[in-house]
Structure formats: structure tokens, C-alpha cells
Coordinates of C-alpha atoms in Angstrom, one line a residue:
M10 CA 22.9 -45.0 5.5
T11 CA 25.5 -44.7 7.8
N12 CA 27.5 -48.1 7.7
P13 CA 30.9 -48.7 8.7
N14 CA 31.7 -51.0 6.5
L15 CA 31.5 -48.5 3.6
P16 CA 33.6 -45.2 3.3
Q17 CA 32.2 -41.7 3.8
A18 CA 30.9 -39.8 1.3
I19 CA 33.0 -36.8 0.1
T20 CA 29.9 -34.4 1.8
V21 CA 30.4 -30.6 2.1
G22 CA 31.0 -31.1 5.4
R23 CA 33.5 -33.1 5.5
L24 CA 35.1 -30.5 3.1
Q25 CA 34.9 -27.6 5.2
D26 CA 36.1 -29.9 8.3
K27 CA 39.3 -30.9 6.8
L28 CA 39.8 -27.5 5.3
S29 CA 39.4 -25.8 8.8
L30 CA 36.8 -23.4 7.3
L31 CA 34.9 -20.7 9.9
P32 CA 31.5 -20.1 8.6
I33 CA 31.0 -16.1 8.7
G34 CA 27.7 -14.2 8.9
D35 CA 24.3 -16.0 7.7
S36 CA 26.4 -19.1 6.9
F37 CA 26.3 -19.7 10.4
S38 CA 22.7 -21.1 9.7
S39 CA 23.1 -22.1 6.1
I40 CA 25.8 -25.0 7.0
Q41 CA 23.4 -26.9 8.9
N42 CA 21.1 -27.1 6.0
I43 CA 24.2 -28.2 3.2
S44 CA 26.9 -29.7 5.1
H45 CA 25.4 -33.2 4.7
L46 CA 25.5 -32.5 0.5
S47 CA 27.5 -34.5 -1.6
I48 CA 30.2 -33.3 -4.1
K49 CA 29.9 -34.4 -7.6
A50 CA 32.7 -31.7 -8.5
I51 CA 34.5 -28.9 -7.4
H52 CA 35.6 -25.8 -9.6
F53 CA 38.4 -24.2 -7.8
Q54 CA 38.4 -20.6 -9.2
G55 CA 40.8 -19.6 -11.5
L56 CA 42.3 -23.3 -11.4
Q57 CA 40.5 -26.1 -12.4
T58 CA 37.7 -28.3 -11.8
F59 CA 37.5 -30.9 -10.0
S60 CA 35.5 -33.9 -10.6
L61 CA 34.3 -37.2 -8.7
P62 CA 32.3 -40.4 -9.5
F63 CA 29.8 -40.1 -7.5
A64 CA 26.2 -38.7 -7.3
G65 CA 25.9 -35.2 -5.5
E66 CA 26.1 -31.4 -6.0
A67 CA 28.9 -28.9 -8.8
I68 CA 30.3 -26.7 -6.3
T69 CA 32.7 -23.6 -6.4
L70 CA 35.1 -22.7 -3.9
E71 CA 37.1 -18.8 -4.9
P72 CA 38.6 -16.2 -3.2
T73 CA 36.9 -12.8 -2.4
D74 CA 38.4 -9.7 -1.8
N75 CA 38.6 -9.1 2.0
G76 CA 40.4 -12.4 2.0
A77 CA 37.5 -15.2 2.7
I78 CA 36.1 -18.2 0.5
S79 CA 33.0 -18.0 -0.8
L80 CA 31.7 -21.5 -2.2
T81 CA 28.9 -21.7 -4.1
V82 CA 26.4 -25.0 -4.5
E83 CA 23.0 -24.7 -7.0
I84 CA 19.9 -27.0 -5.3
S85 CA 16.7 -27.2 -7.3
K86 CA 18.1 -24.2 -9.3
E87 CA 18.4 -21.6 -6.7
Q88 CA 22.2 -20.6 -5.9
I89 CA 23.4 -20.5 -1.7
T90 CA 26.7 -18.8 -1.2
L91 CA 28.1 -19.0 2.1
L92 CA 31.2 -17.9 3.5
F93 CA 33.9 -18.3 5.4
V94 CA 37.8 -17.5 7.0
Q95 CA 40.5 -20.1 6.7
E96 CA 41.3 -20.7 10.5
Y97 CA 44.8 -20.7 9.0
P98 CA 45.3 -18.2 6.4
S99 CA 46.9 -19.6 3.5
P100 CA 47.4 -18.1 -0.3
W101 CA 44.8 -18.9 -2.5
S102 CA 47.0 -21.7 -4.2
I103 CA 48.5 -23.3 -1.6
F104 CA 44.5 -23.2 -0.4
C105 CA 43.6 -25.0 -3.4
E106 CA 46.4 -27.1 -3.5
K107 CA 45.9 -29.0 0.5
A108 CA 42.1 -29.3 -1.2
M109 CA 42.6 -30.7 -4.3
G110 CA 45.4 -33.3 -2.5
W111 CA 42.8 -34.4 0.3
L112 CA 40.4 -35.2 -2.8
D113 CA 42.6 -37.2 -4.3
C114 CA 43.2 -38.8 -1.5
E115 CA 39.6 -39.2 -0.2
L116 CA 38.9 -40.8 -3.9
G117 CA 41.5 -43.3 -3.7
R118 CA 40.6 -45.0 -0.8
I119 CA 36.8 -45.4 -1.9
L120 CA 39.1 -46.6 -5.0
T121 CA 40.0 -49.7 -3.5
A122 CA 37.6 -50.1 -1.2
S123 CA 35.8 -50.5 -4.6
E124 CA 37.7 -52.9 -6.4
Q125 CA 38.4 -54.8 -3.4
Y126 CA 34.3 -54.6 -3.4
S127 CA 34.5 -55.4 -7.1
Q128 CA 36.6 -58.3 -7.0
M129 CA 34.7 -60.2 -3.3
I130 CA 31.9 -60.3 -6.9
A131 CA 33.8 -61.6 -9.3
E132 CA 35.2 -63.9 -7.3
H133 CA 31.6 -64.9 -6.6
L134 CA 30.4 -65.2 -10.5
T135 CA 34.5 -67.1 -11.8
H136 CA 33.5 -70.2 -9.1
G137 CA 30.5 -70.4 -10.8
S138 CA 28.4 -69.4 -6.4
G139 CA 26.2 -67.9 -8.9
F140 CA 25.0 -65.1 -6.6
S141 CA 26.1 -65.4 -4.1
F142 CA 27.5 -62.4 -3.1
L143 CA 23.9 -61.0 -2.3
I144 CA 25.2 -62.4 1.4
N145 CA 27.9 -59.8 1.6
L146 CA 26.0 -57.3 -0.2
Q147 CA 23.4 -57.5 2.5
E148 CA 25.6 -57.0 5.5
I149 CA 27.4 -54.1 3.4
F150 CA 24.8 -52.5 3.1
R151 CA 22.4 -53.6 5.8
C152 CA 19.6 -54.1 4.2
D153 CA 17.9 -57.2 2.5
I154 CA 19.0 -57.1 -0.6
F155 CA 17.7 -59.4 -4.1
L156 CA 18.1 -59.7 -8.0
L157 CA 15.5 -59.7 -10.6
N158 CA 16.1 -61.2 -14.3
K159 CA 14.7 -58.7 -17.3
Q160 CA 11.5 -61.3 -17.1
L161 CA 11.3 -59.6 -13.7
E162 CA 11.4 -62.9 -11.9
V163 CA 13.4 -63.3 -8.8
I164 CA 16.8 -64.9 -9.7
G165 CA 19.1 -64.2 -6.1
W166 CA 17.5 -63.4 -2.3
T167 CA 19.4 -62.5 1.0
G168 CA 16.0 -62.2 3.2
G169 CA 16.1 -62.2 7.6
K170 CA 16.2 -58.6 8.5
S171 CA 13.5 -57.2 7.6
L172 CA 11.9 -59.6 4.7
P173 CA 11.8 -63.0 5.1
L174 CA 14.4 -66.4 3.8
A175 CA 12.0 -67.0 0.7
P176 CA 11.0 -64.8 -1.7
I177 CA 7.4 -62.6 -1.9
S178 CA 5.3 -61.3 -3.6
F179 CA 5.5 -57.0 -5.0
K180 CA 4.5 -54.7 -7.6
P181 CA 6.3 -54.2 -10.3
P182 CA 8.4 -51.3 -11.1
K183 CA 7.0 -49.0 -14.1
I184 CA 10.0 -49.9 -16.3
S185 CA 10.4 -46.5 -18.6
C186 CA 11.7 -46.7 -22.3
T187 CA 15.3 -44.9 -21.1
P188 CA 18.0 -45.2 -23.7
A189 CA 20.8 -48.2 -24.2
N190 CA 23.7 -47.5 -22.3
L191 CA 25.8 -49.5 -19.7
P192 CA 25.0 -48.6 -15.7
S193 CA 25.7 -45.1 -13.9
P194 CA 26.5 -44.4 -10.5
H195 CA 23.8 -41.8 -11.5
A196 CA 21.2 -43.9 -12.7
S197 CA 17.7 -43.3 -11.3
F198 CA 16.0 -45.2 -8.6
N199 CA 12.5 -46.7 -8.8
T200 CA 10.3 -47.0 -5.2
G201 CA 8.4 -50.2 -5.2
Q202 CA 5.3 -51.7 -3.3
W203 CA 5.9 -55.5 -1.7
T204 CA 1.6 -56.6 -2.3
E205 CA 2.0 -59.0 1.2
K206 CA 0.1 -56.7 3.9
G207 CA 2.7 -57.8 6.4
Y208 CA 5.6 -56.3 4.7
Q209 CA 4.1 -52.8 3.1
T210 CA 4.9 -50.8 5.9
I211 CA 8.7 -51.8 4.2
P212 CA 10.6 -49.6 1.7
L213 CA 11.5 -51.0 -1.5
T214 CA 14.4 -49.4 -3.9
W215 CA 15.2 -50.7 -7.6
F216 CA 18.2 -49.8 -9.0
P217 CA 18.2 -50.6 -12.8
I218 CA 20.9 -52.6 -14.5
S219 CA 21.2 -51.7 -18.1
G220 CA 22.7 -52.4 -21.2
P221 CA 23.0 -52.0 -25.3
E222 CA 19.9 -53.9 -24.8
G223 CA 17.9 -51.7 -22.5
V224 CA 16.6 -52.5 -19.5
L225 CA 18.2 -56.2 -18.2
G226 CA 17.6 -56.7 -14.4
F227 CA 17.0 -54.3 -11.1
I228 CA 18.6 -55.2 -7.6
G229 CA 16.2 -54.5 -5.2
L230 CA 16.8 -53.0 -1.6
A231 CA 14.5 -53.4 0.7
A232 CA 15.5 -49.2 2.0
A233 CA 14.4 -46.5 1.1
I234 CA 15.9 -44.4 -1.5
K235 CA 16.0 -41.2 0.7
D236 CA 18.7 -43.2 2.3
M237 CA 20.2 -44.0 -0.9
G238 CA 23.4 -42.0 -0.4
S239 CA 26.6 -41.1 -3.0
I240 CA 28.7 -44.5 -1.9
E241 CA 25.9 -46.6 -1.7
Q242 CA 24.7 -45.8 -4.8
F243 CA 28.2 -45.7 -6.8
F244 CA 29.1 -49.3 -5.0
L245 CA 25.6 -50.7 -6.7
Y246 CA 27.0 -49.0 -9.8
K247 CA 30.0 -51.5 -9.7
A248 CA 27.9 -54.2 -8.5
A249 CA 25.6 -53.7 -11.5
T250 CA 28.1 -53.4 -13.7
L251 CA 29.6 -56.9 -12.9
I252 CA 26.3 -58.0 -12.6
L253 CA 25.1 -57.1 -16.0
L254 CA 28.1 -59.5 -17.6
E255 CA 26.3 -62.4 -15.8
L256 CA 22.9 -61.0 -16.6
V257 CA 23.3 -60.9 -20.4
K258 CA 24.8 -64.9 -20.2
T259 CA 22.2 -66.0 -18.4
Q260 CA 19.4 -64.5 -21.1
C261 CA 21.3 -65.2 -23.8
I262 CA 20.2 -68.8 -22.4
Q263 CA 17.2 -68.9 -21.0
D264 CA 16.3 -66.8 -24.2
S265 CA 17.6 -70.2 -25.4
E266 CA 15.8 -72.2 -23.4
R267 CA 12.9 -70.1 -23.6
Q268 CA 12.5 -70.3 -27.3
H269 CA 12.8 -74.2 -27.1
Y270 CA 10.3 -74.4 -24.6
R271 CA 8.2 -71.8 -26.8
D272 CA 9.0 -74.2 -30.1
F273 CA 7.4 -77.5 -28.0
L274 CA 4.7 -76.0 -27.0
F275 CA 3.3 -75.0 -30.5
D276 CA 3.6 -77.9 -31.1
L277 CA 1.8 -79.5 -29.5
L278 CA -0.8 -77.6 -29.9
Y279 CA -1.1 -77.9 -33.0
N280 CA -0.1 -81.7 -33.3
N281 CA 3.2 -81.5 -35.2
F282 CA 4.1 -84.7 -32.1
D283 CA 3.7 -88.3 -34.0
S284 CA 3.1 -90.2 -30.5
L285 CA 1.4 -89.5 -26.7
E286 CA 5.0 -91.4 -25.4
V287 CA 7.0 -88.4 -27.0
I288 CA 5.0 -86.1 -25.6
I289 CA 5.1 -87.1 -22.2
S290 CA 9.1 -87.6 -22.6
R291 CA 9.8 -84.1 -24.1
G292 CA 7.5 -82.9 -21.2
K293 CA 9.0 -84.4 -18.8
L294 CA 12.3 -81.9 -19.4
W295 CA 10.6 -78.9 -18.6
G296 CA 9.2 -81.2 -15.1
W297 CA 6.0 -81.3 -16.8
N298 CA 3.1 -84.2 -16.3
F299 CA 1.6 -85.1 -19.5
T300 CA 0.3 -88.3 -18.0
K301 CA -3.0 -86.3 -16.4
P302 CA -5.5 -84.3 -17.9
H303 CA -5.3 -80.8 -18.3
F304 CA -7.5 -78.1 -18.7
V305 CA -6.6 -75.4 -21.2
V306 CA -7.5 -71.8 -21.9
V307 CA -6.9 -69.2 -24.1
G308 CA -7.5 -65.1 -23.1
E309 CA -7.4 -61.6 -24.6
I310 CA -8.6 -58.1 -24.3
P311 CA -11.0 -57.4 -26.1
G312 CA -9.7 -55.3 -29.0
Y313 CA -6.1 -55.0 -27.9
D314 CA -3.7 -55.3 -31.2
P315 CA -0.2 -56.7 -30.4
D316 CA 1.2 -54.3 -33.6
S317 CA 0.2 -51.1 -31.4
A318 CA 1.8 -49.4 -28.7
E319 CA 0.6 -51.0 -26.4
R320 CA 2.7 -54.1 -27.1
E321 CA 5.3 -53.2 -24.1
N322 CA 2.5 -52.6 -21.7
F323 CA 0.9 -55.9 -22.8
E324 CA 4.5 -57.7 -22.5
E325 CA 4.2 -56.4 -19.0
L326 CA 0.8 -57.3 -17.4
F327 CA 1.6 -61.0 -19.6
T328 CA 4.4 -61.3 -16.5
E329 CA 2.9 -60.1 -14.1
I330 CA -0.2 -62.7 -15.4
S331 CA 2.6 -65.7 -15.3
T332 CA 4.2 -64.6 -12.2
L333 CA 0.6 -64.4 -10.4
I334 CA -0.5 -68.0 -11.8
H335 CA 3.1 -69.5 -11.0
K336 CA 2.7 -68.3 -6.9
C337 CA -0.9 -69.6 -6.9
H338 CA -0.4 -73.3 -9.8
P339 CA 3.6 -73.8 -9.8
K340 CA 2.9 -76.4 -13.0
T341 CA 1.0 -74.3 -15.0
I342 CA 1.7 -73.6 -18.0
C343 CA 1.7 -70.5 -19.7
L344 CA 2.6 -68.9 -23.4
E345 CA 1.5 -65.8 -25.2
R346 CA 1.1 -66.2 -28.8
N347 CA -0.2 -62.6 -30.8
G348 CA -1.1 -61.0 -28.0
Q349 CA -3.5 -64.1 -26.4
V350 CA -2.6 -65.6 -23.1
V351 CA -2.6 -70.0 -23.3
L352 CA -2.8 -71.4 -20.4
L353 CA -2.6 -74.7 -19.5
F354 CA -3.6 -76.0 -15.9
P355 CA -2.7 -79.6 -14.6
L356 CA -5.3 -81.9 -12.9
Q357 CA -4.8 -84.8 -10.9
D358 CA -7.9 -86.6 -12.1
M359 CA -10.3 -86.4 -14.9
L360 CA -13.5 -84.4 -13.5
P361 CA -17.0 -85.0 -13.8
Q362 CA -17.8 -82.5 -16.9
S363 CA -20.8 -80.6 -15.2
D364 CA -17.6 -79.6 -13.1
W365 CA -15.0 -78.3 -15.6
H366 CA -16.3 -74.7 -16.0
S367 CA -16.5 -74.3 -12.3
K368 CA -13.3 -76.0 -11.5
A369 CA -11.9 -73.4 -14.4
L370 CA -13.0 -70.5 -13.0
E371 CA -11.2 -71.4 -9.5
L372 CA -8.2 -71.9 -11.3
L373 CA -8.6 -68.5 -13.1
E374 CA -9.8 -66.5 -10.1
P375 CA -6.3 -65.3 -9.3
I376 CA -5.8 -63.5 -12.3
M377 CA -9.4 -62.4 -12.3
K378 CA -9.6 -61.1 -9.2
K379 CA -5.5 -59.6 -9.3
T380 CA -4.0 -58.9 -12.7
K381 CA -4.3 -54.7 -14.0
T382 CA -5.7 -54.4 -17.7
L383 CA -3.9 -52.5 -20.3
P384 CA -6.0 -48.3 -20.3
E385 CA -8.9 -48.0 -21.5
K386 CA -9.4 -51.8 -22.3
Q387 CA -12.0 -54.6 -21.1
P388 CA -10.9 -57.0 -18.7
F389 CA -8.9 -60.2 -20.1
Q390 CA -12.2 -62.7 -21.5
Y391 CA -11.2 -66.6 -21.9
G392 CA -12.9 -69.1 -23.9
L393 CA -12.0 -73.3 -22.2
G394 CA -11.8 -76.1 -24.2
N395 CA -13.0 -80.0 -23.5
L396 CA -11.6 -81.8 -20.8
Y397 CA -9.4 -84.8 -22.2
D398 CA -7.4 -87.8 -20.5
S399 CA -4.8 -88.2 -23.0
A400 CA -2.0 -85.3 -24.1
R401 CA -2.7 -86.6 -27.9
Y402 CA -6.2 -84.5 -27.5
L403 CA -4.3 -81.5 -26.1
H404 CA -4.3 -79.9 -30.3
R405 CA -8.5 -80.1 -30.1
S406 CA -9.2 -78.5 -26.5
F407 CA -7.0 -75.4 -27.8
Q408 CA -8.9 -75.1 -31.4
E409 CA -11.8 -75.4 -28.8
A410 CA -10.1 -72.8 -25.9
R411 CA -9.8 -70.5 -29.3
T412 CA -13.8 -71.2 -30.8
A413 CA -14.6 -70.4 -27.2
L414 CA -13.1 -67.1 -26.6
E415 CA -14.3 -66.0 -30.2
L416 CA -17.7 -66.6 -30.4
G417 CA -18.1 -65.7 -26.9
Q418 CA -16.8 -62.6 -28.0
L419 CA -19.0 -62.4 -31.5
F420 CA -22.2 -62.9 -29.8
N421 CA -21.3 -60.3 -26.4
N422 CA -21.4 -63.3 -23.7
P423 CA -21.2 -61.6 -20.7
H424 CA -19.0 -64.1 -18.8
R425 CA -15.0 -63.8 -18.8
L426 CA -15.3 -67.2 -18.9
V427 CA -17.3 -69.2 -21.9
S428 CA -17.1 -72.8 -22.3
F429 CA -16.9 -74.2 -25.5
Q430 CA -19.4 -77.1 -23.9
D431 CA -21.3 -74.6 -23.4
L432 CA -22.0 -73.0 -27.1
G433 CA -24.5 -75.4 -28.3
I434 CA -25.2 -75.6 -31.4
M435 CA -23.0 -72.6 -32.5
R436 CA -19.9 -75.3 -32.3
L437 CA -21.5 -77.4 -34.5
L438 CA -22.2 -74.2 -37.4
H439 CA -18.8 -73.4 -36.5
R440 CA -16.9 -76.5 -38.5
L441 CA -19.3 -76.5 -41.1
D442 CA -18.4 -75.9 -44.7
R443 CA -18.6 -72.4 -44.7
Q444 CA -20.4 -72.1 -48.1
E445 CA -23.0 -74.5 -47.5
L446 CA -23.6 -72.2 -45.0
E447 CA -23.4 -69.0 -46.4
D448 CA -26.0 -71.2 -49.1
Y449 CA -28.3 -71.3 -46.4
R450 CA -28.5 -67.6 -45.0
S451 CA -29.1 -66.5 -48.5
E452 CA -32.3 -69.3 -49.0
V453 CA -33.8 -68.7 -45.3
L454 CA -32.8 -64.8 -45.0
G455 CA -32.4 -63.4 -48.5
P456 CA -35.4 -61.2 -49.0
L457 CA -35.0 -59.7 -45.8
L458 CA -31.2 -58.9 -46.7
K459 CA -32.3 -57.2 -50.0
F460 CA -34.1 -55.5 -48.0
D461 CA -31.7 -54.1 -45.3
K462 CA -29.5 -53.1 -47.9
E463 CA -32.3 -50.3 -49.3
S464 CA -33.7 -49.3 -45.8
N465 CA -32.5 -48.6 -42.4
L466 CA -35.3 -50.4 -41.0
N467 CA -32.1 -52.8 -39.6
L468 CA -34.7 -56.1 -39.5
E469 CA -31.9 -58.9 -39.8
E470 CA -30.4 -57.0 -36.1
T471 CA -34.4 -56.7 -35.5
L472 CA -35.2 -60.0 -35.9
L473 CA -31.9 -61.5 -33.9
A474 CA -32.9 -59.4 -31.0
Y475 CA -36.4 -61.0 -31.0
L476 CA -35.2 -64.8 -31.5
A477 CA -32.8 -64.1 -28.8
C478 CA -34.9 -63.0 -26.6
N479 CA -37.4 -66.1 -27.0
T480 CA -39.8 -63.5 -28.8
D481 CA -40.3 -61.4 -25.9
L482 CA -41.5 -58.3 -26.8
N483 CA -40.2 -55.8 -23.8
A484 CA -36.7 -57.3 -23.5
A485 CA -36.0 -57.2 -27.2
G486 CA -37.0 -53.8 -27.0
E487 CA -34.7 -52.5 -23.9
R488 CA -31.3 -54.8 -26.0
L489 CA -32.9 -52.5 -29.1
Y490 CA -34.2 -49.6 -27.4
L491 CA -37.2 -49.3 -29.3
H492 CA -40.6 -48.5 -28.5
P493 CA -42.9 -52.0 -28.6
N494 CA -45.0 -50.4 -31.4
T495 CA -41.5 -50.1 -33.3
L496 CA -40.7 -52.9 -32.8
R497 CA -43.9 -54.8 -33.9
Y498 CA -44.2 -52.7 -37.0
R499 CA -40.6 -53.8 -38.2
L500 CA -41.6 -58.0 -37.2
K501 CA -44.5 -57.2 -39.4
K502 CA -42.5 -56.4 -42.1
A503 CA -39.9 -58.9 -41.9
T504 CA -43.1 -61.4 -41.8
E505 CA -44.4 -59.5 -45.3
I506 CA -40.6 -59.7 -46.6
L507 CA -40.2 -63.4 -45.3
G508 CA -43.3 -65.2 -45.8
R509 CA -43.0 -66.4 -43.2
D510 CA -45.0 -66.8 -40.0
L511 CA -43.0 -66.1 -36.4
S512 CA -45.1 -67.7 -34.8
S513 CA -44.1 -71.2 -36.0
L514 CA -41.2 -73.4 -33.9
E515 CA -39.4 -74.9 -37.4
N516 CA -39.5 -71.1 -38.6
Q517 CA -37.9 -69.6 -35.3
V518 CA -35.7 -72.6 -35.8
N519 CA -34.3 -72.4 -39.2
L520 CA -34.4 -68.0 -39.4
F521 CA -32.8 -68.1 -35.6
L522 CA -29.6 -70.4 -37.1
A523 CA -29.4 -68.4 -40.3
L524 CA -29.5 -65.3 -38.6
K525 CA -26.6 -66.8 -36.5
I526 CA -24.8 -67.9 -39.2
G527 CA -24.6 -64.0 -40.2
R528 CA -22.6 -63.7 -37.1
L529 CA -20.2 -66.4 -38.4
K530 CA -19.9 -64.6 -41.1
S531 CA -17.6 -61.6 -39.6
L532 CA -15.0 -64.4 -37.9
W533 CA -14.2 -66.2 -41.5
P534 CA -11.6 -63.9 -43.5
D535 CA -11.8 -62.1 -46.6

């Protein structure tokens, strides 16, 4: 990336030219391969090492017995040594003095430009212009540039060269658990990719902005990593150091706002408000209209443990879900709660009950299709609460959505979205007194449950599968992986133990309810 607005890098080729070094022997052909390399340190044999605050290579210069100068650089653990003669010979000490004088001059030139560059950014930040300096960076680096915060939200964007003027979506970078430190001129760059098809050929490079708490954001550039020379990296490092201070301040404000945001939503979902008027007025502070009906959806990945090492992956996934859902439905409320995702979709008007499920599926479609899942985990499953015309009942819809999600997983519902209204009698059982349900189960299934403890026939499971398959022997056999004759034997045994005719509709209903209660028990705390 050559740019007249940026100082030239200190390279092997420029050092050779300044010191009037002429390659000899095999060095003629090899010098072209390393002349572009930036220098981060020069060791003058027998004297000192001159260090530079830039990314690059460490080289060694030393005199040879025949009066030549050798230059050694190590690249990928391979040492390359080139031989030169001085066009205007001088003693080794004078040669080194001349080299260090040039390095001092070049370093001063770069640092002066860097100081002017930093003052420009500081003035923008000091005078409340926010991240308006990105326009200057765009001109200096000659590529489109944007800023992301810790949540990977775009907080500053300058397009117009290769990207549109408005932000477009991208695949978030993988954030490694790097040690907490300040931005470094040697920080690792990350590659990225745009999700918009028309822009996927444009390179995307991330420069991390790190602080004592780890990565707080990124500078994004529509440029390839290979074009990020030592001066570009150094200037980005200087910018990141200043931006870090602003990000820390912004993050503190956002964390405080986010906590108030969460507190309000938890109060809403747990019915801690006295009146609808309070809900509506508080919602306006966040730009939400609670005079309109809202779908409440609760989702989770079955088996995910929020206290496990996968927590970081889940937070990254939640950020992706939030970004995607806000792009498609900007007024949607997203909340993470103990490893679950809570979504409140605003609607313009009430919908007929028959349309609830299909409309919710339509709203969820973007994240069902495009979001990733945690490694070796199932996709998200969702529960949908009933739709109410008043925000006073959002807490009820929230509890219904949780119940639908729990029961859908418990009964192995094959659908990604389970609606509370479709749970049938199970939603009534879920609300009844637990002791009464257990007593009813014992009265109906007592002898069979006792028999199962003393044998391995699993008659409870067999009977439930048989009734769930509408007494279809073949279907129940396939579900249980049993031969029809084995299934007939088990059903005959269950009939004898219970003393009930399985062909009686009344007995089937009583048995089915008692068996379902057994499944519900697994949701109850011990």
C-alpha cells in the first residue's frame, strides 16, 4: 500500500540506497527478494542495536575480513546473508555512525507525522465530534474504514470507495482469548468477509483494539492484510491507542444503559409494574411502543450449559442473532437470560389465533436459516407464548413461551417452534398442583411402576409409545425398535398388571394422562 500521505517505511532497500551499498556475488539476485522488507531492529556487530517501534525484521550488519559488509536477516527460521561493498568506503565506526544518523532522522520524521496524526484524532474526540476522524483515516489509508465496539456493533462507518455509504453486514471475526494488554504495533490482524454477495470479493481486515479487559473493539479496513505495511500498522496502532480511551468511556456508558435496559425488561417479564401506563412510558425511553401487541418467543440450544466453557461461544452467537434480527426487524427486543434467548416481536395489530404460529415462524426465519450453532450441539428450539392485546400480559406470554419450550423438548416435539396454544391438555396439567398430579399417577399406574422397578421390560415407556401412536402396533414397534410380537407380549403383561382393558377409550385417556404426568415430573425440582 503506497500512499503519499504516509511516511515511507524503513526498509532493507532504502537502507542499502542510503548507505550506498553495492551487492556482490550471489547477492545481486537475492537483494530483490528482501529489499521490500521493513526493519524493526538493526544490530551493528561490536557496537549496538538500533530498535524501531515498527513491525518488521531484525537484521545484523557486520564487516568482513576483506572489507565487505554482510547483511543477515532471518525469515521463517531461515537465515539469508548478503554481501555488499561500499561505493564510498569508510571505516566501520564511521559507516555505523552514518547508518544510525539516517535511522534517527527517518524515525523522527515518522514520529513527527504520527504526532500530527494523533493530535488530529484527539481534537475530534475532545471536541465531541465522536468518530468523525474516520473520514481523515479513509483519505490517509485510501480505503473504507469502520469501527466496531465490544458487542461487534458498528459505531463508525465511512464508505464510498469500495463499500456503500451505509453499513453492510459481515461475518464477525473470531476473537481469541488473548492476554489483556494495550494496543500493540505488532498486534495480529484478522481477516473477515462481507455477507452481502456483491461485496464478498472486497478484502476485509480487522485490527483489534485491546485494553486491560481484553478486546474492546476493532478497526475494520476494506484492504488486504498483505497491504498493511509497517507504517500502516504503526499508524493504526497510534489510532487504536486513542480510540481505546473513547471506547472505554463509551463502553462504560453502554454497560450502564444495558443494565437499565435489562432491569426494565426483567421487571416487565416478571410483572413488576403497577400499571400499563408505567410500562408504556418507560418503553418510550428505549424507543419501544408497548401500546402494540408483541409476540414473546423463548429459545435455547438443548443441552447447553451457561456455566460451561461454551459460554463465550454462546455470547458470540447471541450477538450474531441480535445483529441479524435487528437488521430484519429493527424494533425487536432481544434479551439473553441464563442461556436462553428472549425475543419480543412488535406487531401492528392483533392477529387471528390461527395465524400466530405461521407469523412467528416468518419472523424467526432469518435466524433459523443463518445463525450458527455451538459445536456438536443441536440447533435452537423455540417456544411461543399466546398473543395478548395489552402489555400487561407480556409476563403471562413469557411464562407460556417458556412452558412451550420445556414441554416441546420434554416430549421430543420435532418442530423448531412449539406454540403454547398447541400443547393441548399438557398445558393444563402443567398448571395443576404437583402433589395432586403425583397422587393421580400413583393411583392409575402404581402396580405397573412397581413392576418396572423389579424388571427390565420398561412397560411404562412401552405403554406411552403405544398410546402416543394411536394404538398402532407397527408404528409403536418402530418407535421402540421392538418386534410386533414382543410389543404384544408387553402390552398383554401391562393389561394383566393394571387390570385395565387397553381397548377402552376411558382407560386409554386415564392411562395416557398418568403417563404424561410421569414425563412432567422430570421438570419439577427435587
